[in-house]
CSV table of C-alpha atoms and ligand atoms in Angstrom, one decimal:
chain,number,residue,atom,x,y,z
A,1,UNK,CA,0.0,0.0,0.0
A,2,UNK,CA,2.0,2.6,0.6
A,3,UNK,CA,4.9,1.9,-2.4
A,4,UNK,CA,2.2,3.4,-4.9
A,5,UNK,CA,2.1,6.4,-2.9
A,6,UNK,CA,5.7,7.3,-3.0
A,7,UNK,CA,4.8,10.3,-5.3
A,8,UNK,CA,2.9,12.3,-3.0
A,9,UNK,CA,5.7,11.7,-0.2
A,10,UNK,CA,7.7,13.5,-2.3
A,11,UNK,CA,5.5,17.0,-3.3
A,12,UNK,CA,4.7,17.2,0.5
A,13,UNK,CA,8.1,17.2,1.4
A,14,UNK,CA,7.8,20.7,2.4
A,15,UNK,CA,5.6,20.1,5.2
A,16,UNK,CA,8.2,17.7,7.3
A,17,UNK,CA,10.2,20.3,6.6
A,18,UNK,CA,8.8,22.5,7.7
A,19,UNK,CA,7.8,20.9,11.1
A,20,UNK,CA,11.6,20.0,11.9
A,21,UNK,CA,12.6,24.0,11.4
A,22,UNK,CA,9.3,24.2,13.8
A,23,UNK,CA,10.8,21.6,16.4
A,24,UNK,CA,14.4,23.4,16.1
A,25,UNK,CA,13.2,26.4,17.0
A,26,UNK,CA,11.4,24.4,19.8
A,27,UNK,CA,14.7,23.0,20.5
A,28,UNK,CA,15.9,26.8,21.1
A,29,UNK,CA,13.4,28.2,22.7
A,30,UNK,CA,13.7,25.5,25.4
A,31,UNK,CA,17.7,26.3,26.0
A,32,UNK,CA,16.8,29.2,27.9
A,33,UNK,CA,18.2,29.8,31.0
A,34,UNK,CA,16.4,29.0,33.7
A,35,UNK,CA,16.8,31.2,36.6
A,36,UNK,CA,15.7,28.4,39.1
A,37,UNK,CA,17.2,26.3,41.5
A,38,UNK,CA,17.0,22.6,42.4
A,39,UNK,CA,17.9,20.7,45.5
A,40,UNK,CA,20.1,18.0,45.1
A,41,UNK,CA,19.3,15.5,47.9
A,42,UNK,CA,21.2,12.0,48.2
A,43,UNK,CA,19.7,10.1,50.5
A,44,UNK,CA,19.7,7.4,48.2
A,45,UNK,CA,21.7,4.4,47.1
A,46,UNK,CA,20.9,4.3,43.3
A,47,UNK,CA,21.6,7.7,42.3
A,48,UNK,CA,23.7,8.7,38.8
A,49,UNK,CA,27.4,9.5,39.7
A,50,UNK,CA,27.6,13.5,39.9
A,51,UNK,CA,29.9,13.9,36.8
A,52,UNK,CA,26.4,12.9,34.9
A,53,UNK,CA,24.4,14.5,37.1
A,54,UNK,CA,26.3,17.8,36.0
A,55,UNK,CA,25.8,16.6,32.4
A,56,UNK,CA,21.8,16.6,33.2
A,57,UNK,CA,21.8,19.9,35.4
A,58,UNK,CA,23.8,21.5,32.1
A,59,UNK,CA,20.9,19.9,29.7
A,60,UNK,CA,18.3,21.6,31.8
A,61,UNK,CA,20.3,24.5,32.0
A,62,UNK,CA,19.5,25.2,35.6
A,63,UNK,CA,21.6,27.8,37.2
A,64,UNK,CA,21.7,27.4,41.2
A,65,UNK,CA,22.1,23.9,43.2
A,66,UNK,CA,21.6,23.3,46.8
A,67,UNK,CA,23.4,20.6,48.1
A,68,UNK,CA,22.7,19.1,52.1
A,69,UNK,CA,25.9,19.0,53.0
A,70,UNK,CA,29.6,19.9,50.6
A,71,UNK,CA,30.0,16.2,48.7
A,72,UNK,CA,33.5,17.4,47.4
A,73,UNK,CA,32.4,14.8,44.4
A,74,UNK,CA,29.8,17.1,43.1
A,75,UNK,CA,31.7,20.3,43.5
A,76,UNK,CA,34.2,19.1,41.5
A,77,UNK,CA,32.0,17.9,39.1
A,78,UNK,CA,30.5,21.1,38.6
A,79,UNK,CA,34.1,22.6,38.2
A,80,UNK,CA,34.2,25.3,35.8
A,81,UNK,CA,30.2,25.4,35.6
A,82,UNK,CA,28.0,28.4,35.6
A,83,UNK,CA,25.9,26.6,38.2
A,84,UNK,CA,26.0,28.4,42.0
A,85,UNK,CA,25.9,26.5,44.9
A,86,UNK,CA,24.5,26.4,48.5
A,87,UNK,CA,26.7,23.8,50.1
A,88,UNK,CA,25.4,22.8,53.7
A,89,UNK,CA,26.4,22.2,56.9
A,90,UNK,CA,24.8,19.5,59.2
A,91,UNK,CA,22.3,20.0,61.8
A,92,UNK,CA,25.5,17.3,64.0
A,93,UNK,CA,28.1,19.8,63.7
A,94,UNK,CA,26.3,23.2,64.9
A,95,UNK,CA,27.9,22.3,68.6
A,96,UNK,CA,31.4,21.8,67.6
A,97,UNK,CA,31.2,24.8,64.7
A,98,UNK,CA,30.7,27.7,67.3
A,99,UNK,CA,34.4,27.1,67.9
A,100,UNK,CA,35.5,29.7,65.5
A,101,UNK,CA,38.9,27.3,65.0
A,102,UNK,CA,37.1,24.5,64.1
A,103,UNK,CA,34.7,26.5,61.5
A,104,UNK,CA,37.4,28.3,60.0
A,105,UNK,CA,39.2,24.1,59.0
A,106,UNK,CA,35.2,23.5,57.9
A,107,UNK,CA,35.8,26.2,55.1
A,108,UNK,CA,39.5,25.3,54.3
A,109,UNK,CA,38.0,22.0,54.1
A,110,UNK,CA,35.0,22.5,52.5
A,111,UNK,CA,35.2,25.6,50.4
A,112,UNK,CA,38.5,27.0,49.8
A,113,UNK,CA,39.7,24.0,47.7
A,114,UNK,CA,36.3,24.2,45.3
A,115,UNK,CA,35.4,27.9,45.1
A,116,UNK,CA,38.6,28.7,42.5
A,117,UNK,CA,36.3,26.1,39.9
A,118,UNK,CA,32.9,25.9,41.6
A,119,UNK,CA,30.7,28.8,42.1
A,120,UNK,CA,29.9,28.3,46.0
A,121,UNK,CA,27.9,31.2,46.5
A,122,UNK,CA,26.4,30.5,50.1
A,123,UNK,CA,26.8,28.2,53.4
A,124,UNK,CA,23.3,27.1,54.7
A,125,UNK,CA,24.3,26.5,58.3
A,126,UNK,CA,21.6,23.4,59.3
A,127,UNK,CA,18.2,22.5,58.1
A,128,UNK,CA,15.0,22.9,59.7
A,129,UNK,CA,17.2,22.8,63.2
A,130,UNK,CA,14.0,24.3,65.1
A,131,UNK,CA,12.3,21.3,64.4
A,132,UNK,CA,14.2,18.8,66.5
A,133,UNK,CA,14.0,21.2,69.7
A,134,UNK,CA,17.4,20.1,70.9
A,135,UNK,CA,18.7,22.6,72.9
A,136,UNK,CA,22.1,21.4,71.9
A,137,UNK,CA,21.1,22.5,68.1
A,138,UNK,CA,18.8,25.8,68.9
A,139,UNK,CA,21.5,27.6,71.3
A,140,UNK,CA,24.4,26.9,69.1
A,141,UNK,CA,22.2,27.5,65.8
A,142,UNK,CA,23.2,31.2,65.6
A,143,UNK,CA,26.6,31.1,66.9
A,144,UNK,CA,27.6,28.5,64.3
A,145,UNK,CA,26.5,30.9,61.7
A,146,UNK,CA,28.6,33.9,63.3
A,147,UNK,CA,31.6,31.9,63.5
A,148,UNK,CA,31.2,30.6,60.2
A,149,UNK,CA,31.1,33.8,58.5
A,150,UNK,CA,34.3,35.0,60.4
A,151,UNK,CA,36.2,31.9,59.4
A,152,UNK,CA,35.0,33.5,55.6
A,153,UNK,CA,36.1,37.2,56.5
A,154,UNK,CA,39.0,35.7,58.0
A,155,UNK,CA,40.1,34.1,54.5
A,156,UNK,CA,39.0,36.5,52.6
A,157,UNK,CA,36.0,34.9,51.1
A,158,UNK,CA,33.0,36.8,52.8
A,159,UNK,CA,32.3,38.9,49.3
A,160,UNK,CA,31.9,35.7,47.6
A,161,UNK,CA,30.1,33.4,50.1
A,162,UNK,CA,27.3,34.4,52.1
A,163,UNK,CA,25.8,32.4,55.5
A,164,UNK,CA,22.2,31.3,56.2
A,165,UNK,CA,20.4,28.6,57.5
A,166,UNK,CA,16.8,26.7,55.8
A,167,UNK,CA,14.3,27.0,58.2
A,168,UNK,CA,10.9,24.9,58.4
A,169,UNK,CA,8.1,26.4,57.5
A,170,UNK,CA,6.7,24.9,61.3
A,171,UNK,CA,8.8,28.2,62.6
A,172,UNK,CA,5.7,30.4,62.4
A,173,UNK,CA,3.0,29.9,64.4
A,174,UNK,CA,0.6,32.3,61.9
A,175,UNK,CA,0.3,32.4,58.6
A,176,UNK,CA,-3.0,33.4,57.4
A,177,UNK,CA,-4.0,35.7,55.8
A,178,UNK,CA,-0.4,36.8,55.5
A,179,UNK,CA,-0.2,39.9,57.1
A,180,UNK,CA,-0.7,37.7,60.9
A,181,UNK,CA,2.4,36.1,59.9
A,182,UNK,CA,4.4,35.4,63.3
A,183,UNK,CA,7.0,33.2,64.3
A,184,UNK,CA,6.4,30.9,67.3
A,185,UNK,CA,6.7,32.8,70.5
A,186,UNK,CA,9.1,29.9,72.0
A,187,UNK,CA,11.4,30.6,68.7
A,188,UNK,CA,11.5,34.8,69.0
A,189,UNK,CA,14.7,34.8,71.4
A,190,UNK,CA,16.5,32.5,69.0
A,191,UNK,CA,14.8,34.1,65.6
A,192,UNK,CA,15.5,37.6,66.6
A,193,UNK,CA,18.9,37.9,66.8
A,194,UNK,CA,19.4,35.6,64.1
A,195,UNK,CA,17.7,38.5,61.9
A,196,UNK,CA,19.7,41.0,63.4
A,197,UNK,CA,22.5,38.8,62.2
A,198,UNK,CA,20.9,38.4,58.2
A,199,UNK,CA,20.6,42.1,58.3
A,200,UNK,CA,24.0,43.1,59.1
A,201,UNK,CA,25.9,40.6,57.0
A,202,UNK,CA,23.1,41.1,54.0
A,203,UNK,CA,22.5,37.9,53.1
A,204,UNK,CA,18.8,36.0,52.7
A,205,UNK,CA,16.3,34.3,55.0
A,206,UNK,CA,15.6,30.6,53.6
A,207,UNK,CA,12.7,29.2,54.5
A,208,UNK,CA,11.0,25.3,53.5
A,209,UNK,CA,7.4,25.7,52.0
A,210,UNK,CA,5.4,23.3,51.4
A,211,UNK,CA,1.1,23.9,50.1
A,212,UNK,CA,1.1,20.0,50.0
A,213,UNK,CA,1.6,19.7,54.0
A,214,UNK,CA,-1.5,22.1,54.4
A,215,UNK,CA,-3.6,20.3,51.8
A,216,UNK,CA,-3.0,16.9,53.1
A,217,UNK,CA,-4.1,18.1,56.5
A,218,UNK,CA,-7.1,20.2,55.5
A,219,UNK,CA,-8.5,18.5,51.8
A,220,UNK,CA,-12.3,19.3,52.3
A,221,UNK,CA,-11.4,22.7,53.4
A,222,UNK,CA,-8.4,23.8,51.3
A,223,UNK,CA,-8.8,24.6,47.5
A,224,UNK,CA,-7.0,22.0,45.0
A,225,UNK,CA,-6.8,25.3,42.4
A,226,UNK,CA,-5.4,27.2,45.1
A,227,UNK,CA,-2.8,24.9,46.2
A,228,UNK,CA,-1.7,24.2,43.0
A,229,UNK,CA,-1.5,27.7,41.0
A,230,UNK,CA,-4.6,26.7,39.2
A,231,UNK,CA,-7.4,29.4,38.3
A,232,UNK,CA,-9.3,30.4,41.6
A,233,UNK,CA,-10.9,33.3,43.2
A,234,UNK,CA,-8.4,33.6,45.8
A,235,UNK,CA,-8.9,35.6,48.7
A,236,UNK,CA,-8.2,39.3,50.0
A,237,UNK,CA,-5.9,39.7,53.0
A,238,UNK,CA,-8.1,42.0,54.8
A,239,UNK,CA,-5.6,44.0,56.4
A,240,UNK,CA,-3.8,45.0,53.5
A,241,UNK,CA,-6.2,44.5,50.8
A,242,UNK,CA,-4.1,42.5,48.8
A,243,UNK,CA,-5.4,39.7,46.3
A,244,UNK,CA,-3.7,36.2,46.8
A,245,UNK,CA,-4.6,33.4,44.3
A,246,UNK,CA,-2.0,30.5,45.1
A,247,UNK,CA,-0.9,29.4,48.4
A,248,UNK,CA,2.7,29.5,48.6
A,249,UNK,CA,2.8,33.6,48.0
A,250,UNK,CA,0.8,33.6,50.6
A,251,UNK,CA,3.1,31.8,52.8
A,252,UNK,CA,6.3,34.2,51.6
A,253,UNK,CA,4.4,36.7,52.8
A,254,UNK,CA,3.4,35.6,56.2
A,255,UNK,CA,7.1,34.8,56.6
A,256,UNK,CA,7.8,38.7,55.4
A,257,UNK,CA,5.2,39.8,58.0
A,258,UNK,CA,7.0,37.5,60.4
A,259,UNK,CA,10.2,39.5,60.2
A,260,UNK,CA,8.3,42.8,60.1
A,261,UNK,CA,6.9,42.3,63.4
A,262,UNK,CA,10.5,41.1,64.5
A,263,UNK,CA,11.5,44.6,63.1
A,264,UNK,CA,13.0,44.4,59.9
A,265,UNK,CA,12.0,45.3,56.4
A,266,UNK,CA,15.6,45.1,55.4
A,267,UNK,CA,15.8,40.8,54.7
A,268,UNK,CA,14.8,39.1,51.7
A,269,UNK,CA,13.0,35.9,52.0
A,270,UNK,CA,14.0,33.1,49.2
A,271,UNK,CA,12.4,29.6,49.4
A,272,UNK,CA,15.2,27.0,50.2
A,273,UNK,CA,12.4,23.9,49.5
A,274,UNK,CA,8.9,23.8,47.9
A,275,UNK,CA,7.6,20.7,46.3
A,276,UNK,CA,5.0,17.9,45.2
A,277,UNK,CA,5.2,14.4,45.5
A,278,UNK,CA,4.1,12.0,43.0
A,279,UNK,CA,3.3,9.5,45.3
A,280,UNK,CA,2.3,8.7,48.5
A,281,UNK,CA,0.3,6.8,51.3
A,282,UNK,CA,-2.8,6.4,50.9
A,283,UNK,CA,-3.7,9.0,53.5
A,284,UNK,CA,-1.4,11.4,51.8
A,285,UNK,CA,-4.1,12.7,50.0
A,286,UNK,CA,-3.5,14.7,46.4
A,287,UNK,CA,0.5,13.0,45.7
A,288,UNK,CA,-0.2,12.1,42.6
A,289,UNK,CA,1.4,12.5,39.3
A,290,UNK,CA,-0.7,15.0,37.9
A,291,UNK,CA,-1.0,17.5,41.2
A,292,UNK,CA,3.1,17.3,41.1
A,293,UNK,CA,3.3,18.1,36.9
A,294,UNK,CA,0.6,20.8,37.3
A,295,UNK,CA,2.6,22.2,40.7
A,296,UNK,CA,6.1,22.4,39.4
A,297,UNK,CA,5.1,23.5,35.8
A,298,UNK,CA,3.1,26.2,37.0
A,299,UNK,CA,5.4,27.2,39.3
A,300,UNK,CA,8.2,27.2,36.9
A,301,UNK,CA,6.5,29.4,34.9
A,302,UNK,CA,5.8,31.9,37.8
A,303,UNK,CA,9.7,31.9,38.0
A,304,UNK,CA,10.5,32.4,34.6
A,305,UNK,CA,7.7,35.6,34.2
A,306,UNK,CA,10.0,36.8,37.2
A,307,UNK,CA,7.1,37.6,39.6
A,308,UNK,CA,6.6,39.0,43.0
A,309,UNK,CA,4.1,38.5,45.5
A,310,UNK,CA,1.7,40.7,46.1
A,311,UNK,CA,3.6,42.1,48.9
A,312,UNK,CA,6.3,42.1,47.8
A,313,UNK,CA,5.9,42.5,43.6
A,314,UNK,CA,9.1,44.1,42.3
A,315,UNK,CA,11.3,41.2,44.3
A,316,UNK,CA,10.9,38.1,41.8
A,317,UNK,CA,10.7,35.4,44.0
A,318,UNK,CA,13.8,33.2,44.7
A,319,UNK,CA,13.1,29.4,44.6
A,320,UNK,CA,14.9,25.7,44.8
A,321,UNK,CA,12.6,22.9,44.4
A,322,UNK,CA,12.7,19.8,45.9
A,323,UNK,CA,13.7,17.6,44.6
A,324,UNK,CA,16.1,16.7,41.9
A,325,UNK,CA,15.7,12.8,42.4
A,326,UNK,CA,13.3,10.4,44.2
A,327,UNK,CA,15.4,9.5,46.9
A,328,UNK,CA,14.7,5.7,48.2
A,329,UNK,CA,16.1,5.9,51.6
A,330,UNK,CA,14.1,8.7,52.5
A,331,UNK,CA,12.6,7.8,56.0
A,332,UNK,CA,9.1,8.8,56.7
A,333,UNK,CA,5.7,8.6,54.9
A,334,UNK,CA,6.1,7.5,50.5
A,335,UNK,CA,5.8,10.9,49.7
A,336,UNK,CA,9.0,11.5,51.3
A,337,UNK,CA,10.8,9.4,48.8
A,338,UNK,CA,8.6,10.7,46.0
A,339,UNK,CA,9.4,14.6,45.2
A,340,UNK,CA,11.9,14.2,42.7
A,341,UNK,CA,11.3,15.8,39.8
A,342,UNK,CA,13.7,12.6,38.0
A,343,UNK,CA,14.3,8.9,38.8
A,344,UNK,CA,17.4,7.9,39.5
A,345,UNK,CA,17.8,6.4,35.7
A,346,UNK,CA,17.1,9.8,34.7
A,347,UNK,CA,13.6,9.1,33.5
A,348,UNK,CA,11.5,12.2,34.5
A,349,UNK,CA,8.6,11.3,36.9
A,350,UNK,CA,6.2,13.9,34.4
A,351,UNK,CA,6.7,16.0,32.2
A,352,UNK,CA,7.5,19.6,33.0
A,353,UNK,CA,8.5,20.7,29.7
A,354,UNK,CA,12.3,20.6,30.8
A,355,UNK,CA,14.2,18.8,28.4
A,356,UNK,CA,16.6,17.1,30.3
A,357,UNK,CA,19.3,14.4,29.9
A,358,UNK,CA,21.2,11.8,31.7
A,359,UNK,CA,24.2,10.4,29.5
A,360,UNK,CA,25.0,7.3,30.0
A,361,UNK,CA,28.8,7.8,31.1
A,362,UNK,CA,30.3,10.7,32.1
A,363,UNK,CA,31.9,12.7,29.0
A,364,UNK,CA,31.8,16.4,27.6
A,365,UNK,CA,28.1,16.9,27.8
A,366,UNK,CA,27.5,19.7,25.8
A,367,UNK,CA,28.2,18.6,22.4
A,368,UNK,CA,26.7,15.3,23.3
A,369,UNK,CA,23.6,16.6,24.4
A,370,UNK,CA,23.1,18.4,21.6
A,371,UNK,CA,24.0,15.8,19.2
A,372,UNK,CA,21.5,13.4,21.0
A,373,UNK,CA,19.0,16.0,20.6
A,374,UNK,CA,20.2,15.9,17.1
A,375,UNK,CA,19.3,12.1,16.7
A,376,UNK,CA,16.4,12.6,17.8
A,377,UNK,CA,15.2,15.7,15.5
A,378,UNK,CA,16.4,13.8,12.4
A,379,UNK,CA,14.7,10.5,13.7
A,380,UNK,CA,11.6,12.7,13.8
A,381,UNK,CA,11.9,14.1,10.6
A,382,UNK,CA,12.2,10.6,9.1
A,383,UNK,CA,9.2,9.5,10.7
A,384,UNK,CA,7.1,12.2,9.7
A,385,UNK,CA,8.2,12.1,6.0
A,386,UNK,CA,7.3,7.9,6.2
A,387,UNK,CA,3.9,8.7,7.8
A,388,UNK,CA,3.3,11.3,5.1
A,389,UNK,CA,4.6,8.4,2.8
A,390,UNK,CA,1.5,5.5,4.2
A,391,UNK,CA,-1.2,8.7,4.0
B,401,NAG,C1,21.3,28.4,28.7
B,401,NAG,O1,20.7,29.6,28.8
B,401,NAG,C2,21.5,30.7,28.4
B,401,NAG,C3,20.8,32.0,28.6
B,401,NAG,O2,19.6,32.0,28.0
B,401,NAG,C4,22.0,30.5,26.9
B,401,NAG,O3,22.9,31.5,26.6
B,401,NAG,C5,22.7,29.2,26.8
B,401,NAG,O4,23.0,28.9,25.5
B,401,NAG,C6,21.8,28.0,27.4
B,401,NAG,N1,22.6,26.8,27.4
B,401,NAG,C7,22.1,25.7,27.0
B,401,NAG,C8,23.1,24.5,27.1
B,401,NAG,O5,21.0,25.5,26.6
B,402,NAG,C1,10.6,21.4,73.6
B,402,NAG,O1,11.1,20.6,74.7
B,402,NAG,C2,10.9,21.1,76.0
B,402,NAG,C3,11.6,20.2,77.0
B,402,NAG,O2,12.9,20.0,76.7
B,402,NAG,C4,9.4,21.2,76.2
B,402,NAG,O3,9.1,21.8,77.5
B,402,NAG,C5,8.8,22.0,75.1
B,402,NAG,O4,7.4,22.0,75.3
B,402,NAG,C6,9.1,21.5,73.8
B,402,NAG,N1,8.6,22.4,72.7
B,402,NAG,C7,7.9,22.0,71.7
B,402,NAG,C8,7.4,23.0,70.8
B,402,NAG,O5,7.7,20.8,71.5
């Protein structure tokens, strides 16, 4: 059957043509940069080596990485990258960090051998430490940080590399509407001077947020659209009239009112974590697939238009999501091991419209990405011209 129609394969050859120039520019359009950031968790035990994780950050052409801890594999495999880095420091070594001669060997350990190749732009001293309420962790939270960023001064790296710590979003004890935003009255002795600290040395508040944690809690009463960037009729804050039609602007902005009422105006709030997992238990109610595509893509998107919040709307908000990988020895509930945005084989979970990809061995990624992508284009064009060929 389709041998006799070989002719009119031929006079619509235009139209394939046509559609590859269509999927190049596609192809183009997609290598923008994107002015997001990822968290690169590994609490796993089947993850890609980092040398092709680099290869698959490049592909995505993502720009900032926040890393748990300062795996000196992955900053040298991000060597001479354009990719910035939060390394980490563990929620353990706050107590024995405080000792300004022990946090100035963390950096000569853990910085000043990387930064000449690796763009480590910032030190997030512990992760969600008020959650544990371990004295041990809270009381030596701050001074960690201090000695820390003199151990930086000290070897001349303070201009390059800036200190903060990742907070939970469990730190506030009101968040809605988002000008009641306070932080836990057992937290203000600790939170206050660590904000007098951000303000002096300049550098940003990080905070964890999560919209799925509220939904899960609170489905019958809590908006799906809302959640999830969807359409919705939102709600005005009525003390400062202002419209909010998603969830998690909301929350930056009950973590701005937060500080306000702590005094400062002066501190910029950027979101360390936000996420969706794909899967979960089966009281985890809305981890599904879709909810995660429709979650990250439309956030992605609030990224890339550069917006604000509504308090906020000149200050484009300033985001790593969670996660880069499902991570399989995750402990907790299935969602826990279920926000990555790719398996470990480098399979996304959903599509996002990122167009990323995991070589198989480590090697110069650029030109092989795009000559994969290349393979791929011309295996496309080929099929469309044989379709056209059968019609
Ligand atoms: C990444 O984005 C930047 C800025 O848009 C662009 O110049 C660069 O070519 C992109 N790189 C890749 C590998 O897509
Ligand atoms: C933290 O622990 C102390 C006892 O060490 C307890 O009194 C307090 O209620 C705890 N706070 C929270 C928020 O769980």
């Amino acid at each position: 059957m389709p041998s006799n129609r070989l002719p009119m394969a031929t006079s619509s050859f235009f139209f394939p043509l046509l559609l590859l120039l269509l999927t190049f520019s596609d192809l183009f359009v997609q290598t923008r940069s994107l002015n997001f950031g990822i968290n690169y968790g590994q609490m796993a035990d089947n993850l890609p080596s980092p040398s092709r994780v680099a290869a698959l950050i490049k592909s995505l052409n993502v720009t900032k990485i926040k890393l748990y801890d300062s795996d000196p594999n992955v900053l040298s495999a991000f060597s001479n990258s354009d990719v910035e880095f939060i390394i980490g420091v563990r929620n353990e070594d706050l107590p024995s960090l405080r000792d300004p001669s022990k946090a100035q060997s963390w950096v000569q350990q853990h910085v000043q051998p990387y930064i000449s190749q690796t763009k480590i732009t910032c030190i997030a001293v512990g992760n969600e430490v008020f959650d544990y309420n371990l004295s041990q962790l809270t009381v030596n939270l701050l001074p960690a940080m201090q000695s820390m960023y003199n151990a930086l001064v000290n070897l001349g790296l303070a201009q390059q590399v800036t200190v903060t710590s990742a907070h939970s979003y469990k730190i506030l004890a009101s968040s809605f509407p988002p000008s009641s935003g306070a932080f836990r009255q057992d937290l203000i002795q600790y939170i206050q001077p660590i904000l007098s600290f951000h303000s002096q040395i300049k550098s940003p508040f990080l905070i964890n947020a999560y919209p799925f944690f509220a939904y899960k809690d609170n489905p019958d009463q809590i908006s799906l659209n809302y959640v999830l960037f969807q359409p919705n009729s939102g709600s005005i804050d009525p003390i400062t009239n202002l419209h909010y039609d998603n969830m998690l602007f909301a929350q930056i902005d009950a973590v701005y009112a937060a500080i306000k009422r702590l005094g400062h105006t002066d501190i910029e709030v950027k979101i360390s974590e936000t996420g969706w997992p794909s899967k979960g238990d089966p009281d985890e109610v809305g981890a599904t697939p879709q909810n995660a595509e429709t979650y990250n893509s439309n956030l992605l998107r609030k990224i890339e238009q550069k917006q604000g919040t509504p308090a906020n709307p000149s200050v484009p908000i300033d985001i790593f999501v969670f996660a880069l990988f499902n991570e399989n020895l995750k402990p907790g509930p299935v969602s826990e091991r279920n926000y990555g945005l790719y398996y470990p084989d480098g399979n996304p979970v959903y599509n996002i419209g990122l167009q990323g990809y995991l070589p198989e061995m480590s090697f110069d990624s650029k030109s092989n990405v795009l000559s994969f992508n290349l393979v791929v284009y011309i295996f496309t064009f080929l099929l469309f011209t044989w379709e056209l060929s059968r019609q």
